[in-house]
Short mmCIF file of C-alpha atoms (C1' of nucleotides) in Angstrom, two decimals:
data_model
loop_
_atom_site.label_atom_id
_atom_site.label_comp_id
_atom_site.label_asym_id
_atom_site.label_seq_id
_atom_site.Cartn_x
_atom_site.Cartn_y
_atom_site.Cartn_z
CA UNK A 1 0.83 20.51 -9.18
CA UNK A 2 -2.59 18.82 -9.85
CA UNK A 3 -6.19 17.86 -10.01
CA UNK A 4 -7.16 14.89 -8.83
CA UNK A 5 -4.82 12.06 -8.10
CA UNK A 6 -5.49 8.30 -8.78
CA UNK A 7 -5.46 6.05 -6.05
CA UNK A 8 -2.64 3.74 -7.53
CA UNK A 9 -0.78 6.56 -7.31
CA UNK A 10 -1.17 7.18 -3.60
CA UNK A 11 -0.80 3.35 -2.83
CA UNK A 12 2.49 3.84 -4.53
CA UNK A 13 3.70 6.76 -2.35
CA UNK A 14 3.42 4.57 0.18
CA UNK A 15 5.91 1.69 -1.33
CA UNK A 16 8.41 4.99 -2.34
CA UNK A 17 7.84 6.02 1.55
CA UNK A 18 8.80 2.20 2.72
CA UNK A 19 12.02 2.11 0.18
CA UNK A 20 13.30 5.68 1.51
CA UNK A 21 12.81 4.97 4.71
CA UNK A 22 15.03 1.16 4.47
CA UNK A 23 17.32 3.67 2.62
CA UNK A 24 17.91 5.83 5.36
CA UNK A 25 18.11 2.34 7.53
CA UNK A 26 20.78 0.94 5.92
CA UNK A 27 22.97 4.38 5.51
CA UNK A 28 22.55 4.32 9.29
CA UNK A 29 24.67 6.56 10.64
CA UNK A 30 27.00 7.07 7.73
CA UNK A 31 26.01 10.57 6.30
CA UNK A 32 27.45 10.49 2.72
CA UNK A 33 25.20 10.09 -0.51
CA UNK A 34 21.64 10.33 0.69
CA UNK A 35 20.56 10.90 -2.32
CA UNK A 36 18.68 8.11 -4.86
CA UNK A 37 17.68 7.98 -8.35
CA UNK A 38 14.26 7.72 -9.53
CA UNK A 39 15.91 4.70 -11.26
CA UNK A 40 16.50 3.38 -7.95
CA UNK A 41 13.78 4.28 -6.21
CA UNK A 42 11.59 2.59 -9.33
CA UNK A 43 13.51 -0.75 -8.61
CA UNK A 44 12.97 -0.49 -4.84
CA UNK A 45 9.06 0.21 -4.92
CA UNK A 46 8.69 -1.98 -8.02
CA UNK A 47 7.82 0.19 -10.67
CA UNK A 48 9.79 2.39 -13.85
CA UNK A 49 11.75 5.36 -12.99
CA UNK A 50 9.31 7.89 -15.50
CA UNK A 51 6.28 6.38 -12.79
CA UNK A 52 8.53 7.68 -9.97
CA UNK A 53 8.88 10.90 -11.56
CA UNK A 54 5.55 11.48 -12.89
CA UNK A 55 3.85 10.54 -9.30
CA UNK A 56 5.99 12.77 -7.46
CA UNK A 57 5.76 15.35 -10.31
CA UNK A 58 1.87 16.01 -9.33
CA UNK A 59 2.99 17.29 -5.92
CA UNK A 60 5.75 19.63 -6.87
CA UNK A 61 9.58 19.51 -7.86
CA UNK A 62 11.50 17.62 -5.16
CA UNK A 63 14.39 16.59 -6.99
CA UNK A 64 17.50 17.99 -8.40
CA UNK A 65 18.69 17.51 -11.78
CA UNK A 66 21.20 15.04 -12.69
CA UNK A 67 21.81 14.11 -8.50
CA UNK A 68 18.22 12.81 -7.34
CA UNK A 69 16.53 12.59 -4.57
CA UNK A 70 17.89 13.67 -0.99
CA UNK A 71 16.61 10.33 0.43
CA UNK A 72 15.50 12.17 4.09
CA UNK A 73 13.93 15.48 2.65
CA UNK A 74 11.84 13.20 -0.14
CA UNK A 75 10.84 11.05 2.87
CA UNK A 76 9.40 13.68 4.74
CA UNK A 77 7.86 15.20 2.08
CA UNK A 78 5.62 11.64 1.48
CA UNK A 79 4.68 11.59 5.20
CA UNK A 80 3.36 15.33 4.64
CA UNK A 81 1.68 14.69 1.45
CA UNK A 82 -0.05 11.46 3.07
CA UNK A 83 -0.95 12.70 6.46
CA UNK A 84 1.77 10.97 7.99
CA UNK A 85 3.15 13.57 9.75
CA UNK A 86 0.65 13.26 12.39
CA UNK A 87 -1.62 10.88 14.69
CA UNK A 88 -5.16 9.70 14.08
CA UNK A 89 -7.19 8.36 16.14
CA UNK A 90 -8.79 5.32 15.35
CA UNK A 91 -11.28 3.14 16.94
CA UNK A 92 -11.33 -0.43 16.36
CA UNK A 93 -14.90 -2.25 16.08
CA UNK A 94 -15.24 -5.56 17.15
CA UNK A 95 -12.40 -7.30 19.37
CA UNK A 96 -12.76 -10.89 17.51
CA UNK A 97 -9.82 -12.29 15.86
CA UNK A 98 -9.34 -10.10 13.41
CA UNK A 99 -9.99 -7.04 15.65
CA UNK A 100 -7.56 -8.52 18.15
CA UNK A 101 -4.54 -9.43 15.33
CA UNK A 102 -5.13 -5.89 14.07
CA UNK A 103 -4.40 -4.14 17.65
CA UNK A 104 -1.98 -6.03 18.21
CA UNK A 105 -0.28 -4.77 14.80
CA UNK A 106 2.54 -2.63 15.98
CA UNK A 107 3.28 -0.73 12.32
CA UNK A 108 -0.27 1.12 12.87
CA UNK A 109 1.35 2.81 16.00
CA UNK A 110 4.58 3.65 13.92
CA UNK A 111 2.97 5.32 11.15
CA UNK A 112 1.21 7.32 13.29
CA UNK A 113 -2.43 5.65 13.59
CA UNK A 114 -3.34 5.28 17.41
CA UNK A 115 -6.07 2.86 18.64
CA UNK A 116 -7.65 5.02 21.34
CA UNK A 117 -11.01 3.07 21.41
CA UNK A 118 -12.43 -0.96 21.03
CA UNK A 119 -15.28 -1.74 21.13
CA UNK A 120 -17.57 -4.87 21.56
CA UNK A 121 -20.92 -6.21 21.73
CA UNK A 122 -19.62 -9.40 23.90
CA UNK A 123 -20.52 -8.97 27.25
CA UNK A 124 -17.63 -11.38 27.97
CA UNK A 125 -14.90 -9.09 25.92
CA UNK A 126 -16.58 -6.08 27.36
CA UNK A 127 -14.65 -4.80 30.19
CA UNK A 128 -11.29 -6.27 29.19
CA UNK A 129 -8.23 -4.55 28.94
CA UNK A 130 -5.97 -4.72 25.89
CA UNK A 131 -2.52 -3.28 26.55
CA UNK A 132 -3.67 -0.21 28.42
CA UNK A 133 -7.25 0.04 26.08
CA UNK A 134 -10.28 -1.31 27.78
CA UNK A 135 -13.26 -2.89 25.44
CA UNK A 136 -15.93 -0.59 25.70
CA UNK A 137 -19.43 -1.90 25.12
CA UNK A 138 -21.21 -1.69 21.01
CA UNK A 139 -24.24 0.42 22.55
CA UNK A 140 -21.72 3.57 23.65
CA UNK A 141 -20.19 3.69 20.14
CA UNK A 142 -21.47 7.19 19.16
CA UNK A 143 -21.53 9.21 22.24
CA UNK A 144 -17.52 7.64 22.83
CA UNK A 145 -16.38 8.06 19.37
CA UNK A 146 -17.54 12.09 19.55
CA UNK A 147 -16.28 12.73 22.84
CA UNK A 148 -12.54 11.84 21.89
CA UNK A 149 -12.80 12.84 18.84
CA UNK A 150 -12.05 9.80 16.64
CA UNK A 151 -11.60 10.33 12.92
CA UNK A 152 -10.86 6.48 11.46
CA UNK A 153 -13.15 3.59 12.54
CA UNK A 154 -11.60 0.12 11.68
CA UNK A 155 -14.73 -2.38 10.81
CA UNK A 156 -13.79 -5.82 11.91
CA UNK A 157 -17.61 -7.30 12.82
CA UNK A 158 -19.89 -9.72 11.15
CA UNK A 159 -20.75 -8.48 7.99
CA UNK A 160 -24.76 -8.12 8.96
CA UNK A 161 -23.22 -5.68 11.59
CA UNK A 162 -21.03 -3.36 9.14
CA UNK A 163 -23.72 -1.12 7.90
CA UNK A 164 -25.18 -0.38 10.95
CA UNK A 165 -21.80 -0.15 13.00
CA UNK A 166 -20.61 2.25 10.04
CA UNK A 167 -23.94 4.44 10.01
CA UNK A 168 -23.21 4.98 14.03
CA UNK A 169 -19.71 5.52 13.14
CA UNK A 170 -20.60 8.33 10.59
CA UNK A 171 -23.16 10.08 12.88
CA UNK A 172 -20.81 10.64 15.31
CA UNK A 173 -18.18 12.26 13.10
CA UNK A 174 -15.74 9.41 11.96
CA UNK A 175 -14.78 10.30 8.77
CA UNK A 176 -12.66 7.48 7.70
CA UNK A 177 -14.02 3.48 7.55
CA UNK A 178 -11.35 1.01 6.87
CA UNK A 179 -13.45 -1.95 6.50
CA UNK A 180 -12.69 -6.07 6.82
CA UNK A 181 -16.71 -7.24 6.90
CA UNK A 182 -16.97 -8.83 3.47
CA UNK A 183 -20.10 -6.89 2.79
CA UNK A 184 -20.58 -3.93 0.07
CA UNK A 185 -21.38 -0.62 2.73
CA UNK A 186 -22.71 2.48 1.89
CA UNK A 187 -21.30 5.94 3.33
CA UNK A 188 -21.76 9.48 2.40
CA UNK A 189 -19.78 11.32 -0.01
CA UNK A 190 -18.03 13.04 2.29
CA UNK A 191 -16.86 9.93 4.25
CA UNK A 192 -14.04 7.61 2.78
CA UNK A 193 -14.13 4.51 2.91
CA UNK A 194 -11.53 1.76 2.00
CA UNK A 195 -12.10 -2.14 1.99
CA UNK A 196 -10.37 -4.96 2.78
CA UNK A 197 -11.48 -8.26 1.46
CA UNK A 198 -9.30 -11.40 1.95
CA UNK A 199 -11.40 -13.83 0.19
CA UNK A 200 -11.82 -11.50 -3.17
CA UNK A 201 -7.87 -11.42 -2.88
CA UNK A 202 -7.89 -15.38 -2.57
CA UNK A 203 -10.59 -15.42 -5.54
CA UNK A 204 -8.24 -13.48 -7.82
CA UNK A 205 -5.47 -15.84 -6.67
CA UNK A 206 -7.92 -18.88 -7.91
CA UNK A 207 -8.74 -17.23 -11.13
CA UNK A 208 -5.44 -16.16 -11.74
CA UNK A 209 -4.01 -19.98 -11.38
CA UNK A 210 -7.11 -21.50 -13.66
CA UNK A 211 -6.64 -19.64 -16.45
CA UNK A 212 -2.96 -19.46 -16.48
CA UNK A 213 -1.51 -23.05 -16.07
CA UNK A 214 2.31 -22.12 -16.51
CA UNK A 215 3.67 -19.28 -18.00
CA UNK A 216 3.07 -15.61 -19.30
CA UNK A 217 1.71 -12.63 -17.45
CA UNK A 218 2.19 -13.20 -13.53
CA UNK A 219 1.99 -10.60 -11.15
CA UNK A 220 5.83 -10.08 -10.28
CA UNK A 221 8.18 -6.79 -9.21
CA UNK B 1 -14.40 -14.16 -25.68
CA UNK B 2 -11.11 -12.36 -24.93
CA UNK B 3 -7.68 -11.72 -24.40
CA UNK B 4 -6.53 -10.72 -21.30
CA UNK B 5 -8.81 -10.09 -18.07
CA UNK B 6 -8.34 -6.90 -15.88
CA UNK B 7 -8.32 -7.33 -12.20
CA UNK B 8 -10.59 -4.72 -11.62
CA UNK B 9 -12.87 -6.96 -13.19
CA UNK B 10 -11.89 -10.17 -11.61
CA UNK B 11 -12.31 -8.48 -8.57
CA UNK B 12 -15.65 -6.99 -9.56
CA UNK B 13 -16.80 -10.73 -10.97
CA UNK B 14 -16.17 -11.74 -6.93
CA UNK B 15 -18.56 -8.97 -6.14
CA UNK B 16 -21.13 -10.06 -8.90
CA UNK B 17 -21.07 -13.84 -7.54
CA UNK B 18 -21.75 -12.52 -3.96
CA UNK B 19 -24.83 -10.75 -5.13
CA UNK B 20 -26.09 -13.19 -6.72
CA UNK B 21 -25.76 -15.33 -4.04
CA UNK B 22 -27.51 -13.57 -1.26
CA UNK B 23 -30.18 -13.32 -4.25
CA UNK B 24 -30.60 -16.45 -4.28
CA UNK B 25 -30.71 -16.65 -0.26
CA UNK B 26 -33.46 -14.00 -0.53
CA UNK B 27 -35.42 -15.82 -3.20
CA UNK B 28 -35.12 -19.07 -0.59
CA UNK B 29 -37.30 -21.72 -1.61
CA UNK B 30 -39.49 -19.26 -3.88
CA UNK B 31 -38.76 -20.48 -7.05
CA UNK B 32 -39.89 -17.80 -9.38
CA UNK B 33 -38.30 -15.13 -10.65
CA UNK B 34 -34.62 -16.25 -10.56
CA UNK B 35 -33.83 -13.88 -12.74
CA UNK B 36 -31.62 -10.55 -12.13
CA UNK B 37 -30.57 -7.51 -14.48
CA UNK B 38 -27.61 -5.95 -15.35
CA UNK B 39 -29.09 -2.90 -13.47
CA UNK B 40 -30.30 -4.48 -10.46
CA UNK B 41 -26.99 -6.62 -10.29
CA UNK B 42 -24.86 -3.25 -10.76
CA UNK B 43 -26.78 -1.66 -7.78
CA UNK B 44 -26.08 -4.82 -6.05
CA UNK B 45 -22.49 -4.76 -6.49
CA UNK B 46 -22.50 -0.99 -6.65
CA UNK B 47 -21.05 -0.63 -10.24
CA UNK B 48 -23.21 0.29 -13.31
CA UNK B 49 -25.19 -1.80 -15.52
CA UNK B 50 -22.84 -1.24 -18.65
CA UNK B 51 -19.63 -2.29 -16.74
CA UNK B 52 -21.81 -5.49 -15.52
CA UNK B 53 -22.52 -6.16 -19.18
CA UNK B 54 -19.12 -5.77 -20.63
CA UNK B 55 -17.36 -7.80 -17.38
CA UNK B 56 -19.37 -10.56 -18.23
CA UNK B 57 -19.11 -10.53 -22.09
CA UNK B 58 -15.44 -10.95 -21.68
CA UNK B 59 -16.52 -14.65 -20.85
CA UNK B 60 -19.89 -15.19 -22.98
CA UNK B 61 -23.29 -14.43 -23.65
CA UNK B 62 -24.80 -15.24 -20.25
CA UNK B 63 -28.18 -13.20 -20.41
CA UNK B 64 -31.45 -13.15 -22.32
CA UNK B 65 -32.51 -10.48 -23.88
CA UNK B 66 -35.70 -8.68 -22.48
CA UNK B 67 -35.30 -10.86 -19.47
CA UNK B 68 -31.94 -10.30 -17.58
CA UNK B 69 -29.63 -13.54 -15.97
CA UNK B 70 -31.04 -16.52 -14.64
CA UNK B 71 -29.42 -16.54 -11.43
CA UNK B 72 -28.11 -19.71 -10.16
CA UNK B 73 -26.92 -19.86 -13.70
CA UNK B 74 -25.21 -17.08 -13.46
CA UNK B 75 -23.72 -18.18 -10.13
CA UNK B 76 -22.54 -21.21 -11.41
CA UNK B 77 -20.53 -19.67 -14.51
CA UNK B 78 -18.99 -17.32 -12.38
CA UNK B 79 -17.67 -19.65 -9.94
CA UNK B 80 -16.31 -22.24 -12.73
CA UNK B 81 -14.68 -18.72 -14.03
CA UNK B 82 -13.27 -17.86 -10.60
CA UNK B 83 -12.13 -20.92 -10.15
CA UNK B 84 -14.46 -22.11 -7.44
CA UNK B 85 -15.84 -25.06 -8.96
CA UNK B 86 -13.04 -26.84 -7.10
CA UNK B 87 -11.27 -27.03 -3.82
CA UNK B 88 -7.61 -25.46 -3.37
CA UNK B 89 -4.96 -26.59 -1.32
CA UNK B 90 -3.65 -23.92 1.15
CA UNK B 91 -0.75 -23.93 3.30
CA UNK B 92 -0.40 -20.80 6.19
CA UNK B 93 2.76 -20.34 6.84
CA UNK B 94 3.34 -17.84 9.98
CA UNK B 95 1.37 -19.18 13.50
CA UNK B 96 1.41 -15.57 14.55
CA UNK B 97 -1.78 -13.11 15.59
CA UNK B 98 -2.42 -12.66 11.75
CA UNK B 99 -2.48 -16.03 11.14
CA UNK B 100 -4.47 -17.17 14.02
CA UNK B 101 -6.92 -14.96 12.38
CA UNK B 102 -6.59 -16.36 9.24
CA UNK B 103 -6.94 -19.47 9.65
CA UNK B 104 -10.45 -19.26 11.78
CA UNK B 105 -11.73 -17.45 8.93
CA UNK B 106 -14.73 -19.01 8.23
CA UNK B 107 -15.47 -18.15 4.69
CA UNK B 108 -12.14 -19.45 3.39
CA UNK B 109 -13.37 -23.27 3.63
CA UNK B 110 -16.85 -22.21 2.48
CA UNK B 111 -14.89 -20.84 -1.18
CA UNK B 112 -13.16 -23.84 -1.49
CA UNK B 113 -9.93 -22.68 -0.07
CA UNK B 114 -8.80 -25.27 2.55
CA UNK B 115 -6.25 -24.30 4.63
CA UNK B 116 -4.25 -28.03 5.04
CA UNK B 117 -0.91 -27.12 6.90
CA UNK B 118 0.44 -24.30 9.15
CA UNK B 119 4.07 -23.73 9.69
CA UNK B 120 5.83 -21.63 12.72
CA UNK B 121 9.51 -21.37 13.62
CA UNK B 122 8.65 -20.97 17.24
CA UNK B 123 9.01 -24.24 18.76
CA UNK B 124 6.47 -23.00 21.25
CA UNK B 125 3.76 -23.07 18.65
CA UNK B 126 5.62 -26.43 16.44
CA UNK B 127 3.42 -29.26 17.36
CA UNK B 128 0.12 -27.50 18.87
CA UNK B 129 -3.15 -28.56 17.15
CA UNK B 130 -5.37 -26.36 15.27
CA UNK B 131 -9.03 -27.42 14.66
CA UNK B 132 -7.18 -30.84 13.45
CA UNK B 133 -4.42 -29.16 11.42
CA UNK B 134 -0.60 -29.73 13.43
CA UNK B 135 1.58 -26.97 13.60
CA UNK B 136 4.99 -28.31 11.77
CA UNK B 137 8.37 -26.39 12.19
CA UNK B 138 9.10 -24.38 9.09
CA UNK B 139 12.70 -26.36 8.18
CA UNK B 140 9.98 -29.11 6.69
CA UNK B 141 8.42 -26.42 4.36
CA UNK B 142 9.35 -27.63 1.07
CA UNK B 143 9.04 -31.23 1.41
CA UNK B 144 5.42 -30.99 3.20
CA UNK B 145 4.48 -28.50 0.52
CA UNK B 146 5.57 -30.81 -2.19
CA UNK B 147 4.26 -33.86 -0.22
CA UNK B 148 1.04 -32.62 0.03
CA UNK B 149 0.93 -30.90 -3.55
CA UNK B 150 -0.21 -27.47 -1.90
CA UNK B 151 -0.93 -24.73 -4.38
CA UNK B 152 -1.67 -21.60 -2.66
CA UNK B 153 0.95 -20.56 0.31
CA UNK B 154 -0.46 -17.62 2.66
CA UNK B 155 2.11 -15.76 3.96
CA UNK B 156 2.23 -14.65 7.49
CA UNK B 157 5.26 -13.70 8.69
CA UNK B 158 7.24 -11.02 9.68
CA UNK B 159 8.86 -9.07 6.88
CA UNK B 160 12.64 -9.74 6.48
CA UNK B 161 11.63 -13.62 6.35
CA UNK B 162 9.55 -13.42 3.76
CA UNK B 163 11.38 -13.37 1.11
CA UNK B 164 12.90 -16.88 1.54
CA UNK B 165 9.29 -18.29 2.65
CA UNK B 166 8.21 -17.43 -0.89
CA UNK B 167 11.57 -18.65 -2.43
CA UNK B 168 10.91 -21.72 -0.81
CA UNK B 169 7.07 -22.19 -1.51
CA UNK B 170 7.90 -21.42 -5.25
CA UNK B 171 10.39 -24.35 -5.35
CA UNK B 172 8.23 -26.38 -3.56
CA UNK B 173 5.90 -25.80 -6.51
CA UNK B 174 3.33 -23.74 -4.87
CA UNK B 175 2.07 -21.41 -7.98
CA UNK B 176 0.23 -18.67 -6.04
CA UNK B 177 1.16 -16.54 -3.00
CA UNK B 178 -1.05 -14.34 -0.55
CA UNK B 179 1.50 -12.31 1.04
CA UNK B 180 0.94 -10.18 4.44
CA UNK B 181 4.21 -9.23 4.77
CA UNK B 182 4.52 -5.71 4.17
CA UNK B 183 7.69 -6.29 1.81
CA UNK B 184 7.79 -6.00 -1.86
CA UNK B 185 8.53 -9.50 -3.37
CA UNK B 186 9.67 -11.30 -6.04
CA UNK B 187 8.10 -14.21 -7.55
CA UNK B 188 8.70 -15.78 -11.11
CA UNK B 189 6.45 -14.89 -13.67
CA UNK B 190 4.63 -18.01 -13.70
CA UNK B 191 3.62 -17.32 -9.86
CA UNK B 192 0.94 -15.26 -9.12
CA UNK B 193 1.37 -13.36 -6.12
CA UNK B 194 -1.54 -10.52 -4.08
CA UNK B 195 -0.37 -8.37 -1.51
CA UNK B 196 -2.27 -7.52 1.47
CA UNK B 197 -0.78 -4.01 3.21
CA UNK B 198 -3.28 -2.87 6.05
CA UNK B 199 -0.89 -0.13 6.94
CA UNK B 200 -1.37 1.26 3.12
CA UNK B 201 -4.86 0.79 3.07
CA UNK B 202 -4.68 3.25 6.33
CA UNK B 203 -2.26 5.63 4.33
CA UNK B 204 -4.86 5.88 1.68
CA UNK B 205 -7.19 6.74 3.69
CA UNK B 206 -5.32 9.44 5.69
CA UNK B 207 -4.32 10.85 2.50
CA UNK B 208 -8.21 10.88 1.15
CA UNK B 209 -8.90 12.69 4.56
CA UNK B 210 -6.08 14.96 4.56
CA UNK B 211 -6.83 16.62 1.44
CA UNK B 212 -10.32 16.68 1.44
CA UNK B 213 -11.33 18.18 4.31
CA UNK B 214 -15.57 18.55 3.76
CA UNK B 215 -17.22 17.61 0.53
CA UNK B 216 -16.25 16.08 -2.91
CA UNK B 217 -14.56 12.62 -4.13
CA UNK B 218 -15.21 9.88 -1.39
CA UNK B 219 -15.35 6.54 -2.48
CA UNK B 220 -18.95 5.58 -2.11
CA UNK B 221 -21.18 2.69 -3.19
"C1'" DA C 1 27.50 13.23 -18.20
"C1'" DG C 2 23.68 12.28 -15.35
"C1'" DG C 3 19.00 12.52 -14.13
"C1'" DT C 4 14.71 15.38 -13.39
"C1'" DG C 5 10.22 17.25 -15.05
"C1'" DT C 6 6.81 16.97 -18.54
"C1'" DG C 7 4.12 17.17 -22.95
"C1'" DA C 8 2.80 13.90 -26.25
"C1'" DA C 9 1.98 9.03 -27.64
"C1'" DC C 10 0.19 5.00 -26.25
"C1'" DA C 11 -2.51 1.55 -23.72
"C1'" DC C 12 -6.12 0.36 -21.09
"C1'" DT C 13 -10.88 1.03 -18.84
"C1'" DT C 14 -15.28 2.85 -18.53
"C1'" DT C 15 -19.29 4.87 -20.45
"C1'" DC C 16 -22.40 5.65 -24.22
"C1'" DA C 17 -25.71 4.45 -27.42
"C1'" DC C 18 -27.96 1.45 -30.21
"C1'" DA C 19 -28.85 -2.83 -33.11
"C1'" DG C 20 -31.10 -6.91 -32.35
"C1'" DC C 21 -33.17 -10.80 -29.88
"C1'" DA C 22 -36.97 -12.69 -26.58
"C1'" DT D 1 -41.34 -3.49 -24.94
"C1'" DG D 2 -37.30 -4.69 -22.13
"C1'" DC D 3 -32.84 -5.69 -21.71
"C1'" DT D 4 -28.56 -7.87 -23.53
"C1'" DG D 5 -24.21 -7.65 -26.16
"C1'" DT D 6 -21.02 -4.70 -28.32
"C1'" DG D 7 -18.60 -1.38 -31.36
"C1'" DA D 8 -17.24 3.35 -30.89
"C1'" DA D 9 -16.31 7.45 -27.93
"C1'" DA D 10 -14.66 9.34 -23.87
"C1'" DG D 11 -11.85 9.19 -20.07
"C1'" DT D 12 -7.73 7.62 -17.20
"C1'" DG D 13 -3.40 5.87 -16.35
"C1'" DT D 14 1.33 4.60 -18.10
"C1'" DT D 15 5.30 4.94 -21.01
"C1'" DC D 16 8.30 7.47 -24.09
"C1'" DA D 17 11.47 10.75 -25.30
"C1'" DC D 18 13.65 14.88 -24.80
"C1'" DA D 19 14.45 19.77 -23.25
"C1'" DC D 20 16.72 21.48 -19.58
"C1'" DC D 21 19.21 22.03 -15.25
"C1'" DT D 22 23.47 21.02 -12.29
#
DNA sequence: AGGTGTGAACACTTTCACAGCA
DNA sequence: TGCTGTGAAAGTGTTCACACCT
């Protein structure tokens, strides 16, 4: 059991989740050895079998000497340890493109994250009805986001909007930002906040290829 | 001068150059002081003034003494570091909702990241203009690729086909890879390849709010 | 034998603290 | 004096190697 755990560690409880869970998929139906090796599971997720073991070994024991994992148990296990093994509600902010490829997204659903709320400040998107959600207007953020409750607010507005959207957000209780505005935002300790920046991912591509003209160190597995 | 450069700090050299950049959109026509210090560019790109100092002395001895970085300076030797001196050659490969949103994203062309062809397998989309750029059918990959001596391939499509997109790209002789898919790929070690995973980033965060339920740890500044 | 769980070794990153230049 | 550049210290994350269980 632990302290505190590092947050490549979490991002790769996620990758073990995905492997079990296309382990389980191909078994199908077929009972039989649903167990895997932290070997396995390694090569699966893309990492060494002693990472496997040593990022499930801050959470407890799940395995069993010299057989493995029991692929479903181990699976459900993950989903508990990452909150998976409920819904959150999430609001998205700011029905653009971005806003509208991420509703769209139909893995959010699966894993359990439900967009109960959009919101815009287009009087020509407000009103609208995305498969069964209708675009509510920017100025009834904080009294909507309370009233249902909403704990995740997905920032997807102009980047001179974040902070404020995200200070609104936080009033009213959110208490998770997942943010796409390519703009550094300050929350309060008690509010996480996780961002995702394509171009900085496209800048790392760029220095990545300048600097390393053919050969040594890519980013495989 | 160095050895080898860790992404948290190529990553935190893409926050540094966007700092100094709306700097220098403050400063406007003001001449003046141009100048910035480690500490104010740390607060900036909320970091601390040592890490600023030792990201950048990886690459040189930018500063002055007593008087901080000259700022456009600064600017400049960042971008020739990142890579942004020049313009890139980017093919989107997936017509979908995510790449729809992609490809109107603004900021891309502004970096120097020029998104040049688009490929779908839906002969719906094969053949439909975007803002000048055809959609082609995806069977033409490699020789357009090659044709057009693309080096970047963002990848857009659904999971189980990515996989043979990148295989494809790579011996087309694209040398980097932004991949959406959420599937764990392989490249050759001489291709550099980021992974974007949305549905992570929202596991992250429901395991950040799962476990700490009021108080301690968020990921601030 | 086979494979987990884990302390200890190692590698890498961040922070500290200060010499030295403007 | 003010602030950079940088070795050395502290802190974190990863890999190794092996005791131990089945």
């Amino acid at each position: 059991m632990s302290r505190k755990i590092s947050d490549s560690t979490v991002r790769r409880l996620s990758l073990y989740l995905r492997a079990l869970e296309s382990l389980e998929a191909e078994e199908g139906g077929e009972a039989g050895a649903a167990s895997v090796s932290s070997r396995e599971l390694a090569a699966r997720a893309g990492t060494t079998a002693a990472q496997v073991r040593k990022d499930l070994s801050h959470f407890g024991s799940f395995g069993k000497r010299g057989m493995g994992y029991r692929v479903p148990e181990l699976a459900g296990r993950l989903r508990r340890i990452l909150g998976l093994d409920r819904s959150w509600r999430v609001a998205l902010v700011g029905a653009g493109r971005i806003g509208a490829a991420l509703f769209e997204y139909a893995d959010f659903r699966r894993r359990g994250f439900e967009i109960v709320q959009v919101f815009d400040v287009d009087p020509e998107k407000v009103g609208r009805r995305w498969n069964g959600v209708t675009i509510e207007d920017g100025s009834r953020l904080e009294d909507r986001l309370a009233e249902d409750e909403v704990e995740i607010a997905i920032v997807a507005v102009p980047a001179d909007a974040a902070q404020e959207v995200v200070d609104r957000a936080v009033s009213a209780g959110v208490r998770g930002i997942l943010n796409f505005a390519p703009a550094r935002l300050r929350v309060p300790d008690d509010v996480v906040m996780e961002d995702v920046n394509i171009v900085m991912e496209l800048e790392a591509l760029s220095f990545a290829l300048g600097r390393d003209p053919s050969g040594s160190g890519g980013e495989s597995s």
